[in-house]
Amino acid sequence: MSASMSEKKPGGEVEDLALDTDLGWAIRMVSSAFRRVATDSVTDVPGGARGYLVLVALAGGNEPPSQLALAKEVSLDRTVMTYLLDDLEAHELVTRRPDPRDRRVRQVLITDTGRARLDRVRQSLVAAEGRLLADLDHQDARQLRTLLARVAQAAQRDSLAPDETAC
């Protein structure tokens, strides 16, 4: 076998395999770099990156989600979500209230303090993201975000779908 392996492209063409064309390598490198530049940006939020994602999810929605719906949206275990919300609530970044339609369910709302903290953190994170995406022009960076969001949504959908092979 030669040092350079090949695979078929979707169009039937053969492409040489190399690290710089491998999706797994690219995702790992980008994820590691993003984690490095983003970690400092989210240290001001209880729970770090997880707390930040909860605030983003709450700030972007209209109807306050239940704790369980929020856990699913940000892909966190519901027990972890409970502890994280306790911490965010202790810092007055979120509040929980009974759902008026079902008082057994708790809705989660971002507070004004939470929005202000999110705005500060987001400004820092935008600067960090800018450093990571420095080699891309505005259009390419926007397209990358759009495509990654689509892949992430598909991955999340797949992770929430019941395993059909477990019958």
Short mmCIF file of C-alpha atoms in Angstrom, two decimals:
data_model
loop_
_atom_site.label_atom_id
_atom_site.label_comp_id
_atom_site.label_asym_id
_atom_site.label_seq_id
_atom_site.Cartn_x
_atom_site.Cartn_y
_atom_site.Cartn_z
CA MET A 1 0.00 0.00 0.00
CA SER A 2 1.37 3.44 -0.85
CA ALA A 3 2.00 6.18 1.71
CA SER A 4 -0.80 8.21 0.17
CA MET A 5 -4.20 6.56 0.46
CA SER A 6 -7.12 7.74 -1.62
CA GLU A 7 -10.88 7.89 -1.35
CA LYS A 8 -13.72 8.65 -3.70
CA LYS A 9 -15.27 12.12 -3.66
CA PRO A 10 -19.06 12.44 -3.89
CA GLY A 11 -18.68 13.17 -7.63
CA GLY A 12 -16.76 9.93 -8.15
CA GLU A 13 -13.32 11.57 -8.35
CA VAL A 14 -10.49 10.17 -6.24
CA GLU A 15 -8.88 12.47 -3.69
CA ASP A 16 -5.53 11.88 -1.98
CA LEU A 17 -5.88 11.65 1.77
CA ALA A 18 -3.84 14.08 3.80
CA LEU A 19 -4.29 15.73 7.17
CA ASP A 20 -5.16 19.09 5.64
CA THR A 21 -8.12 17.52 3.78
CA ASP A 22 -9.32 15.28 6.62
CA LEU A 23 -12.55 16.46 8.27
CA GLY A 24 -11.74 14.88 11.63
CA TRP A 25 -8.36 16.61 11.79
CA ALA A 26 -9.88 19.97 10.82
CA ILE A 27 -12.66 19.71 13.40
CA ARG A 28 -10.19 18.73 16.11
CA MET A 29 -7.81 21.61 15.28
CA VAL A 30 -10.58 24.20 15.12
CA SER A 31 -12.20 22.88 18.30
CA SER A 32 -8.91 23.00 20.21
CA ALA A 33 -8.08 26.48 18.95
CA PHE A 34 -11.58 27.76 19.71
CA ARG A 35 -11.46 26.30 23.21
CA ARG A 36 -8.12 28.08 23.82
CA VAL A 37 -9.30 31.50 22.61
CA ALA A 38 -12.79 31.24 24.07
CA THR A 39 -11.94 29.96 27.56
CA ASP A 40 -10.75 33.35 28.81
CA SER A 41 -13.83 35.03 27.34
CA VAL A 42 -16.32 32.95 29.33
CA THR A 43 -14.56 32.84 32.71
CA ASP A 44 -16.90 35.59 33.94
CA VAL A 45 -19.91 33.25 33.58
CA PRO A 46 -20.65 30.57 36.18
CA GLY A 47 -20.19 27.23 34.47
CA GLY A 48 -17.89 28.75 31.83
CA ALA A 49 -18.76 27.67 28.30
CA ARG A 50 -21.82 25.72 29.46
CA GLY A 51 -23.18 28.70 31.34
CA TYR A 52 -22.52 30.91 28.34
CA LEU A 53 -24.46 28.56 26.03
CA VAL A 54 -27.40 28.56 28.44
CA LEU A 55 -27.46 32.37 28.46
CA VAL A 56 -27.25 32.49 24.65
CA ALA A 57 -30.12 30.00 24.32
CA LEU A 58 -32.26 32.01 26.74
CA ALA A 59 -31.45 35.38 25.20
CA GLY A 60 -32.36 34.19 21.71
CA GLY A 61 -35.74 32.67 22.48
CA ASN A 62 -39.19 34.15 22.85
CA GLU A 63 -41.03 31.62 25.01
CA PRO A 64 -39.14 30.69 28.20
CA PRO A 65 -38.11 27.04 27.88
CA SER A 66 -38.50 24.43 30.56
CA GLN A 67 -35.33 23.20 32.26
CA LEU A 68 -35.62 19.93 30.33
CA ALA A 69 -36.14 21.64 26.95
CA LEU A 70 -33.17 23.93 27.67
CA ALA A 71 -30.99 20.93 28.60
CA LYS A 72 -31.88 19.27 25.29
CA GLU A 73 -31.27 22.46 23.31
CA VAL A 74 -27.74 22.92 24.64
CA SER A 75 -27.05 19.15 24.84
CA LEU A 76 -26.53 18.89 28.59
CA ASP A 77 -27.59 16.14 30.95
CA ARG A 78 -30.64 17.32 32.91
CA THR A 79 -28.87 16.75 36.25
CA VAL A 80 -25.92 18.85 35.12
CA MET A 81 -28.40 21.47 33.92
CA THR A 82 -30.03 21.65 37.34
CA TYR A 83 -26.70 22.34 39.08
CA LEU A 84 -25.69 24.84 36.40
CA LEU A 85 -28.99 26.70 36.71
CA ASP A 86 -28.59 26.75 40.50
CA ASP A 87 -25.24 28.46 40.03
CA LEU A 88 -26.51 30.90 37.38
CA GLU A 89 -29.50 31.73 39.57
CA ALA A 90 -27.26 32.32 42.62
CA HIS A 91 -25.42 34.94 40.52
CA GLU A 92 -28.79 36.45 39.46
CA LEU A 93 -28.18 35.70 35.77
CA VAL A 94 -31.28 33.53 35.37
CA THR A 95 -34.48 32.94 37.25
CA ARG A 96 -36.88 30.01 37.31
CA ARG A 97 -40.63 30.11 37.66
CA PRO A 98 -43.46 27.61 37.44
CA ASP A 99 -44.90 27.23 33.95
CA PRO A 100 -48.43 28.70 34.02
CA ARG A 101 -49.67 25.77 31.88
CA ASP A 102 -48.15 23.09 34.12
CA ARG A 103 -46.96 24.19 37.54
CA ARG A 104 -44.82 21.04 37.91
CA VAL A 105 -42.59 22.36 35.10
CA ARG A 106 -40.05 25.13 35.71
CA GLN A 107 -39.43 27.75 33.02
CA VAL A 108 -36.02 29.40 32.82
CA LEU A 109 -35.65 33.10 32.07
CA ILE A 110 -32.58 35.26 31.60
CA THR A 111 -32.47 38.30 33.87
CA ASP A 112 -31.39 41.84 32.97
CA THR A 113 -28.17 41.13 34.87
CA GLY A 114 -27.74 37.97 32.78
CA ARG A 115 -28.25 39.91 29.54
CA ALA A 116 -25.70 42.52 30.59
CA ARG A 117 -23.16 39.84 31.51
CA LEU A 118 -23.84 38.01 28.24
CA ASP A 119 -23.28 41.22 26.26
CA ARG A 120 -19.88 41.78 27.94
CA VAL A 121 -18.83 38.17 27.44
CA ARG A 122 -20.05 38.20 23.84
CA GLN A 123 -17.91 41.27 23.02
CA SER A 124 -14.84 39.49 24.34
CA LEU A 125 -15.75 36.30 22.50
CA VAL A 126 -16.29 38.14 19.19
CA ALA A 127 -12.74 39.49 19.46
CA ALA A 128 -11.41 35.97 20.19
CA GLU A 129 -13.40 34.51 17.27
CA GLY A 130 -11.99 37.26 15.05
CA ARG A 131 -8.46 36.10 15.85
CA LEU A 132 -9.40 32.51 15.02
CA LEU A 133 -11.07 33.47 11.73
CA ALA A 134 -8.47 36.08 10.75
CA ASP A 135 -7.56 34.29 7.50
CA LEU A 136 -11.17 34.41 6.26
CA ASP A 137 -12.90 37.39 4.71
CA HIS A 138 -16.31 38.42 6.06
CA GLN A 139 -18.24 36.37 3.48
CA ASP A 140 -16.18 33.22 4.09
CA ALA A 141 -16.50 33.57 7.88
CA ARG A 142 -20.27 33.97 7.54
CA GLN A 143 -20.51 30.96 5.24
CA LEU A 144 -18.40 28.88 7.64
CA ARG A 145 -20.72 29.78 10.54
CA THR A 146 -23.78 28.92 8.45
CA LEU A 147 -22.41 25.56 7.33
CA LEU A 148 -21.14 24.63 10.79
CA ALA A 149 -24.54 25.50 12.28
CA ARG A 150 -26.25 23.21 9.76
CA VAL A 151 -23.86 20.35 10.53
CA ALA A 152 -24.27 20.95 14.29
CA GLN A 153 -28.06 20.91 13.98
CA ALA A 154 -27.93 17.65 12.04
CA ALA A 155 -25.56 16.17 14.62
CA GLN A 156 -27.85 17.26 17.44
CA ARG A 157 -30.88 15.83 15.66
CA ASP A 158 -29.06 12.53 15.20
CA SER A 159 -28.00 12.42 18.85
CA LEU A 160 -31.60 12.99 20.01
CA ALA A 161 -33.15 10.47 17.61
CA PRO A 162 -33.97 7.09 19.14
CA ASP A 163 -31.57 4.34 18.19
CA GLU A 164 -33.45 2.28 15.62
CA THR A 165 -30.98 -0.58 15.85
CA ALA A 166 -31.77 -1.20 19.54
CA CYS A 167 -34.98 -3.15 18.88
#
